[in-house]
Coordinates of C-alpha atoms in Angstrom, one line a residue:
M1 CA 5.8 -31.9 24.8
T2 CA 2.2 -31.0 24.6
K3 CA 0.4 -33.2 27.1
P4 CA -2.6 -35.2 25.9
K5 CA -5.9 -33.8 27.1
T6 CA -7.7 -35.6 29.9
R7 CA -11.4 -35.3 30.6
S8 CA -12.3 -34.5 34.2
K9 CA -16.0 -35.2 34.3
A10 CA -17.5 -37.6 36.8
R11 CA -18.5 -41.1 35.5
T12 CA -22.0 -41.5 34.2
V13 CA -24.3 -44.5 33.4
L14 CA -23.5 -44.4 29.7
P15 CA -19.9 -43.2 30.3
I16 CA -16.6 -43.2 28.6
W17 CA -16.9 -45.7 25.9
L18 CA -19.2 -43.4 24.0
S19 CA -16.6 -40.7 23.7
A20 CA -13.7 -43.0 23.6
M21 CA -14.6 -45.9 21.3
L22 CA -16.6 -43.5 19.2
A23 CA -13.8 -41.1 18.8
S24 CA -15.1 -39.3 15.7
T25 CA -18.4 -38.1 14.4
F26 CA -18.2 -40.8 11.8
V27 CA -18.2 -43.5 14.4
V28 CA -20.1 -42.1 17.4
S29 CA -23.6 -42.7 15.9
G30 CA -22.9 -46.1 14.4
I31 CA -21.4 -48.0 17.3
T32 CA -23.7 -46.5 19.9
V33 CA -26.8 -47.6 18.2
V34 CA -25.4 -51.0 17.1
L35 CA -24.6 -51.8 20.6
L36 CA -27.9 -50.6 22.1
A37 CA -30.0 -52.3 19.4
F38 CA -28.3 -55.6 19.4
L39 CA -27.7 -56.0 23.1
T40 CA -31.5 -56.7 23.2
L41 CA -31.3 -59.3 20.4
Q42 CA -29.2 -62.2 21.6
E43 CA -29.3 -64.0 18.3
A44 CA -27.5 -61.2 16.6
F45 CA -24.2 -62.0 18.5
A46 CA -23.5 -64.8 16.2
H47 CA -23.3 -62.5 13.1
P48 CA -20.7 -59.9 12.3
L49 CA -21.9 -56.4 11.4
N50 CA -21.5 -55.7 7.7
P51 CA -18.1 -57.4 8.0
L52 CA -15.0 -56.7 6.0
E53 CA -14.7 -60.5 6.2
G54 CA -12.1 -61.3 8.8
N55 CA -10.5 -63.9 6.6
A56 CA -10.3 -61.5 3.7
V57 CA -8.7 -58.9 5.9
A58 CA -6.2 -61.4 7.1
Q59 CA -5.4 -62.6 3.6
A60 CA -5.1 -59.0 2.4
A61 CA -2.7 -58.3 5.3
E62 CA -0.6 -61.3 4.2
D63 CA -0.5 -60.0 0.7
V64 CA 0.6 -56.6 1.9
A65 CA 3.2 -58.1 4.2
E66 CA 4.9 -59.7 1.1
V67 CA 5.9 -56.3 -0.1
S68 CA 9.6 -55.8 0.3
L69 CA 10.3 -53.0 2.8
P70 CA 13.3 -52.1 4.8
P71 CA 13.3 -52.6 8.6
L72 CA 11.6 -49.7 10.4
D73 CA 14.9 -48.6 11.9
Q74 CA 16.4 -48.1 8.5
E75 CA 15.8 -45.5 5.8
S76 CA 13.5 -46.5 3.0
D77 CA 14.9 -46.7 -0.6
I78 CA 11.9 -44.6 -1.6
E79 CA 13.0 -41.1 -2.4
P80 CA 11.9 -38.6 0.2
P81 CA 9.9 -35.6 -1.0
T82 CA 11.6 -32.6 -2.6
L83 CA 11.2 -29.7 -0.2
E84 CA 10.9 -26.0 -0.8
P85 CA 14.0 -24.0 0.4
G86 CA 14.0 -23.3 4.1
L87 CA 11.7 -26.2 5.1
P88 CA 13.0 -28.7 7.7
T89 CA 14.5 -32.1 6.9
P90 CA 12.2 -35.1 7.2
T91 CA 12.9 -37.4 10.2
P92 CA 13.6 -41.1 9.6
I93 CA 10.9 -43.7 9.5
P94 CA 10.2 -44.6 13.2
T95 CA 11.5 -47.7 14.9
T96 CA 8.9 -50.2 15.8
I97 CA 7.8 -50.0 19.5
P98 CA 7.7 -53.4 21.0
I99 CA 4.2 -54.7 21.6
P100 CA 3.8 -55.2 25.4
D101 CA 2.5 -58.4 26.8
S102 CA -0.9 -57.1 27.7
D103 CA -4.6 -57.3 26.8
R104 CA -4.6 -53.8 25.1
I105 CA -6.9 -53.4 22.1
T106 CA -6.4 -50.8 19.5
V107 CA -8.9 -50.0 16.8
L108 CA -8.4 -47.8 13.7
L109 CA -11.5 -45.7 13.2
V110 CA -12.1 -44.0 9.9
G111 CA -14.8 -41.8 8.2
V112 CA -15.1 -42.7 4.5
D113 CA -16.1 -40.0 2.0
R114 CA -18.7 -42.3 0.4
R115 CA -22.0 -41.3 -1.3
P116 CA -25.1 -43.4 -0.7
G117 CA -25.1 -46.4 -3.0
D118 CA -21.4 -46.2 -3.8
P119 CA -19.0 -49.0 -2.9
F120 CA -17.2 -48.7 0.4
I121 CA -14.0 -47.5 -1.5
S122 CA -12.9 -43.9 -1.0
R123 CA -10.3 -41.8 0.7
T124 CA -10.6 -41.6 4.4
D125 CA -11.8 -38.2 5.5
T126 CA -11.1 -38.9 9.1
M127 CA -8.7 -41.3 10.8
M128 CA -8.3 -41.9 14.5
L129 CA -6.9 -44.6 16.8
F130 CA -8.8 -45.7 19.9
T131 CA -7.0 -47.9 22.4
V132 CA -8.1 -49.4 25.7
D133 CA -5.8 -51.2 28.2
P134 CA -7.8 -53.3 30.7
D135 CA -4.6 -54.0 32.6
T136 CA -4.1 -50.3 33.6
N137 CA -7.8 -49.4 33.1
T138 CA -6.9 -46.6 30.7
A139 CA -8.0 -45.5 27.2
A140 CA -6.8 -43.0 24.6
I141 CA -7.8 -41.4 21.3
L142 CA -5.3 -40.1 18.8
S143 CA -6.3 -38.1 15.7
I144 CA -4.2 -38.6 12.6
P145 CA -4.3 -35.7 10.0
R146 CA -5.4 -36.9 6.6
D147 CA -2.6 -35.0 4.8
L148 CA 0.2 -36.8 6.8
Y149 CA 2.8 -37.8 4.2
V150 CA 3.9 -41.4 4.9
V151 CA 5.3 -44.5 3.4
I152 CA 2.4 -46.7 2.1
P153 CA 3.7 -50.3 1.8
G154 CA 4.0 -51.2 -1.9
R155 CA 3.0 -47.7 -3.1
G156 CA 5.8 -45.3 -1.9
R157 CA 5.1 -42.0 -0.3
D158 CA 1.6 -40.5 -0.3
R159 CA -1.0 -38.9 2.0
I160 CA -2.1 -41.4 4.7
N161 CA -5.8 -41.0 3.6
T162 CA -5.0 -42.7 0.3
A163 CA -3.9 -46.0 1.8
Y164 CA -7.4 -47.3 2.0
V165 CA -8.1 -46.6 -1.6
Y166 CA -4.9 -48.2 -2.8
G167 CA -5.6 -51.3 -0.8
A168 CA -9.2 -51.5 -1.9
A169 CA -8.3 -51.5 -5.6
G170 CA -10.4 -54.0 -7.5
N171 CA -13.4 -53.5 -5.3
N172 CA -11.8 -55.0 -2.3
P173 CA -12.6 -53.1 0.9
A174 CA -10.9 -55.8 3.0
G175 CA -7.7 -55.0 1.2
G176 CA -8.2 -51.3 1.9
A177 CA -8.7 -52.0 5.6
A178 CA -5.6 -54.2 5.7
L179 CA -3.4 -51.6 4.0
A180 CA -4.7 -48.7 6.1
M181 CA -3.9 -50.7 9.3
Q182 CA -0.4 -51.7 8.1
T183 CA 0.3 -48.1 7.0
V184 CA -0.5 -46.8 10.5
E185 CA 1.6 -49.6 12.1
Y186 CA 4.5 -49.0 9.8
N187 CA 4.7 -45.3 10.2
L188 CA 3.6 -44.8 13.8
G189 CA 4.9 -48.0 15.4
I190 CA 1.4 -48.7 16.9
H191 CA 0.0 -52.2 16.7
V192 CA -3.6 -52.1 15.4
N193 CA -6.0 -55.0 16.2
Y194 CA -9.2 -54.0 14.4
Y195 CA -10.7 -51.6 11.9
L196 CA -14.0 -49.8 11.7
A197 CA -15.3 -47.5 9.0
V198 CA -18.4 -45.3 8.9
D199 CA -19.7 -43.2 6.1
F200 CA -21.4 -39.8 6.1
S201 CA -24.9 -41.1 5.9
A202 CA -24.5 -43.0 9.2
V203 CA -23.7 -39.7 10.9
E204 CA -26.5 -37.7 9.4
N205 CA -29.1 -40.4 10.0
G206 CA -27.9 -41.2 13.5
V207 CA -28.0 -37.5 14.7
D208 CA -31.5 -37.1 13.1
A209 CA -32.8 -40.2 14.8
L210 CA -31.6 -38.7 18.1
G211 CA -33.6 -35.5 17.4
G212 CA -30.5 -33.4 16.7
I213 CA -27.8 -32.2 19.0
D214 CA -26.9 -28.9 20.8
V215 CA -23.5 -27.4 20.1
N216 CA -22.0 -24.1 21.4
V217 CA -20.1 -22.8 18.4
P218 CA -17.1 -20.7 19.6
V219 CA -16.4 -18.9 16.4
T220 CA -18.7 -18.0 13.5
I221 CA -18.2 -20.5 10.6
N222 CA -18.2 -19.0 7.1
D223 CA -17.1 -21.6 4.5
P224 CA -18.2 -20.7 0.9
L225 CA -16.3 -23.7 -0.4
Y226 CA -18.0 -26.4 1.6
P227 CA -18.5 -29.3 -0.9
D228 CA -22.0 -30.6 -1.9
H229 CA -22.9 -34.2 -2.8
N230 CA -22.4 -33.5 -6.5
Y231 CA -18.8 -32.3 -6.3
G232 CA -19.8 -28.7 -6.3
Y233 CA -20.2 -26.2 -3.5
D234 CA -22.8 -25.7 -0.7
P235 CA -21.8 -22.5 1.2
L236 CA -21.9 -23.0 5.0
Y237 CA -22.6 -20.2 7.5
I238 CA -23.1 -20.9 11.2
E239 CA -23.3 -18.1 13.8
A240 CA -21.2 -18.3 16.9
G241 CA -23.1 -19.3 20.1
P242 CA -25.6 -22.0 21.0
N243 CA -26.9 -23.9 18.0
H244 CA -29.2 -26.9 17.5
F245 CA -27.9 -29.1 14.7
D246 CA -29.8 -31.7 12.7
G247 CA -27.7 -34.5 11.1
E248 CA -26.8 -32.6 8.0
L249 CA -25.6 -29.5 9.8
A250 CA -23.8 -31.6 12.4
L251 CA -21.8 -33.3 9.7
K252 CA -21.1 -30.0 7.9
Y253 CA -19.8 -28.5 11.2
A254 CA -17.6 -31.5 11.8
R255 CA -16.2 -31.6 8.2
T256 CA -15.6 -27.9 7.4
R257 CA -12.0 -26.8 7.3
H258 CA -11.5 -24.1 4.7
Q259 CA -11.9 -21.3 7.2
D260 CA -9.1 -22.7 9.4
S261 CA -7.4 -26.1 9.3
D262 CA -7.7 -29.8 9.9
F263 CA -6.5 -29.3 13.5
H264 CA -9.5 -27.0 14.2
R265 CA -11.7 -29.4 12.4
A266 CA -10.5 -32.1 14.8
S267 CA -11.7 -30.0 17.7
R268 CA -15.1 -29.5 16.1
Q269 CA -15.4 -33.2 15.7
Q270 CA -14.7 -33.7 19.4
Q271 CA -17.4 -31.2 20.1
V272 CA -19.9 -33.1 18.0
V273 CA -18.9 -36.4 19.6
L274 CA -19.5 -35.0 23.1
A275 CA -22.8 -33.4 22.0
V276 CA -24.0 -36.7 20.7
R277 CA -22.9 -38.3 24.0
D278 CA -24.7 -35.6 26.0
K279 CA -27.9 -36.1 24.0
I280 CA -27.9 -39.9 24.6
L281 CA -27.3 -39.3 28.3
A282 CA -30.2 -36.9 28.4
L283 CA -32.5 -39.3 26.6
G284 CA -31.6 -42.2 28.9
F285 CA -30.9 -45.8 28.3
G286 CA -34.5 -46.8 28.1
E287 CA -35.4 -44.2 25.5
M288 CA -32.3 -45.2 23.5
L289 CA -33.4 -48.8 23.5
T290 CA -36.8 -47.7 22.2
R291 CA -35.1 -45.7 19.4
A292 CA -32.4 -48.3 18.6
P293 CA -34.3 -50.3 15.9
L294 CA -35.0 -47.1 14.0
L295 CA -31.4 -45.9 14.4
W296 CA -30.1 -49.2 13.2
A297 CA -32.4 -49.3 10.2
Q298 CA -31.3 -45.8 9.2
F299 CA -27.5 -46.3 9.2
S300 CA -26.7 -50.0 9.1
D301 CA -25.6 -49.7 5.5
G302 CA -23.0 -47.1 6.5
V303 CA -20.9 -49.3 8.9
R304 CA -18.1 -51.7 8.0
T305 CA -15.8 -53.6 10.4
D306 CA -13.8 -56.8 10.8
M307 CA -15.1 -57.1 14.4
S308 CA -18.0 -59.3 15.2
L309 CA -20.8 -57.7 17.2
E310 CA -19.7 -59.7 20.2
Q311 CA -16.1 -58.4 19.9
M312 CA -17.5 -54.8 19.6
T313 CA -19.7 -55.3 22.7
N314 CA -16.8 -56.7 24.7
L315 CA -14.7 -53.7 23.7
A316 CA -17.4 -51.3 24.8
I317 CA -17.6 -53.1 28.1
L318 CA -13.9 -52.8 28.6
A319 CA -14.0 -49.1 27.7
N320 CA -17.0 -48.6 30.0
E321 CA -14.8 -49.6 33.0
V322 CA -12.3 -46.7 32.3
P323 CA -12.9 -43.7 34.6
A324 CA -13.1 -40.3 33.1
E325 CA -9.7 -39.2 34.4
N326 CA -8.0 -42.2 32.6
L327 CA -9.3 -41.2 29.2
H328 CA -6.7 -39.2 27.2
T329 CA -7.1 -37.5 23.8
A330 CA -4.5 -36.0 21.5
V331 CA -4.0 -34.8 17.9
L332 CA -0.9 -35.1 15.8
G333 CA -1.0 -31.4 15.1
P334 CA 1.3 -28.5 15.6
G335 CA 4.4 -29.6 17.5
Y336 CA 4.2 -33.0 16.0
V337 CA 4.1 -32.2 12.3
S338 CA 5.6 -29.8 9.8
N339 CA 4.3 -28.3 6.6
Y340 CA 6.0 -29.7 3.4
T341 CA 5.7 -29.1 -0.3
T342 CA 6.4 -32.2 -2.5
E343 CA 8.2 -32.1 -5.8
Q344 CA 4.8 -32.1 -7.5
G345 CA 3.8 -29.0 -5.5
A346 CA 1.4 -30.8 -3.1
Q347 CA 1.0 -29.3 0.4
V348 CA 1.4 -32.1 2.9
L349 CA 2.4 -32.8 6.5
I350 CA 5.5 -34.7 7.7
L351 CA 5.6 -36.2 11.1
D352 CA 8.3 -35.3 13.5
N353 CA 8.9 -38.8 14.8
Y354 CA 11.1 -37.6 17.7
A355 CA 8.5 -35.2 19.0
A356 CA 5.7 -37.8 18.6
A357 CA 7.6 -40.7 20.1
D358 CA 6.9 -39.7 23.7
L359 CA 3.2 -39.0 23.0
I360 CA 2.8 -42.4 21.3
Q361 CA 4.6 -44.2 24.1
E362 CA 2.4 -42.5 26.7
L363 CA -0.9 -43.1 25.0
F364 CA -0.3 -46.6 23.6
Y365 CA 2.5 -48.3 25.6
G366 CA 2.7 -46.4 28.9
T367 CA 0.7 -46.4 32.0
G368 CA -1.5 -43.5 30.8
Q369 CA -1.0 -41.8 34.1

């Protein structure tokens, strides 16, 4: 089994929660500035941040829960995908892993492919799980490929990035959040407490407000098929070596995948996350507080969550206590998934539950050591 990666840097004043809680480029700018801005404004603690109304999420979860599904240790009645000759057989739906009696908190973090002014209803371009266990003082990040072919409660089998759209039908983002969380729980056996979504504008504006970031690009990027904002193409070319990115280029670097794969893209996203973290550390806490109101004004419309600001702050404090050596990261990539072709000819990924079980157990239910 491929071991999850562990960061070995020493702790810093603005440490692990930045790269842990903000596990994707779509989250790093948002939560960082939200916390820095509102930690100085005590009255803000009483108000949620652009909430996906907690009651609405709970009600949507109840509605989803009414869908008739087989126990997780049994095969679904839904027909599995038709595979091309020579491809491996899908593994069964995973058995639920018992939720331990602990104070562990797990958040589903997603990046939504949403254009400015559009409703918060779209396929999720990025999906990650962040978990922190104060009992063992550990944290972990798990990236979930958007083409993972899973059972979506009430919808049958489809890519995991469609769950949010299905649940949000009828202009109901809370339903999208509920179905996305339940889909992750159902297929991975991981209990999810909260949900947070950030759109592309939040990333661009956040990086720009920081003055850009510095990234060392390992391989030249040449993507003539990079999408523009009008559903056309905006060719992307980035030379290998040291680069200074503004918000637009940072987002493009994190999103491009036509040259290689989603798994390489996940590595680039981690690069951008760490570059943002490094920039914030270089600016210092005082400078960040000075910039926080501007940052907040620029991307507040691009964040949605069912956590109150106080809950988010408490989570950040918990994550802040985790030493660098106890932060683990992993991707459900090669070794955990297989390529599949559906009967309709769609290229998707199927999770090898047996291979992933040990990884999930270690990151979300083990000691993290």
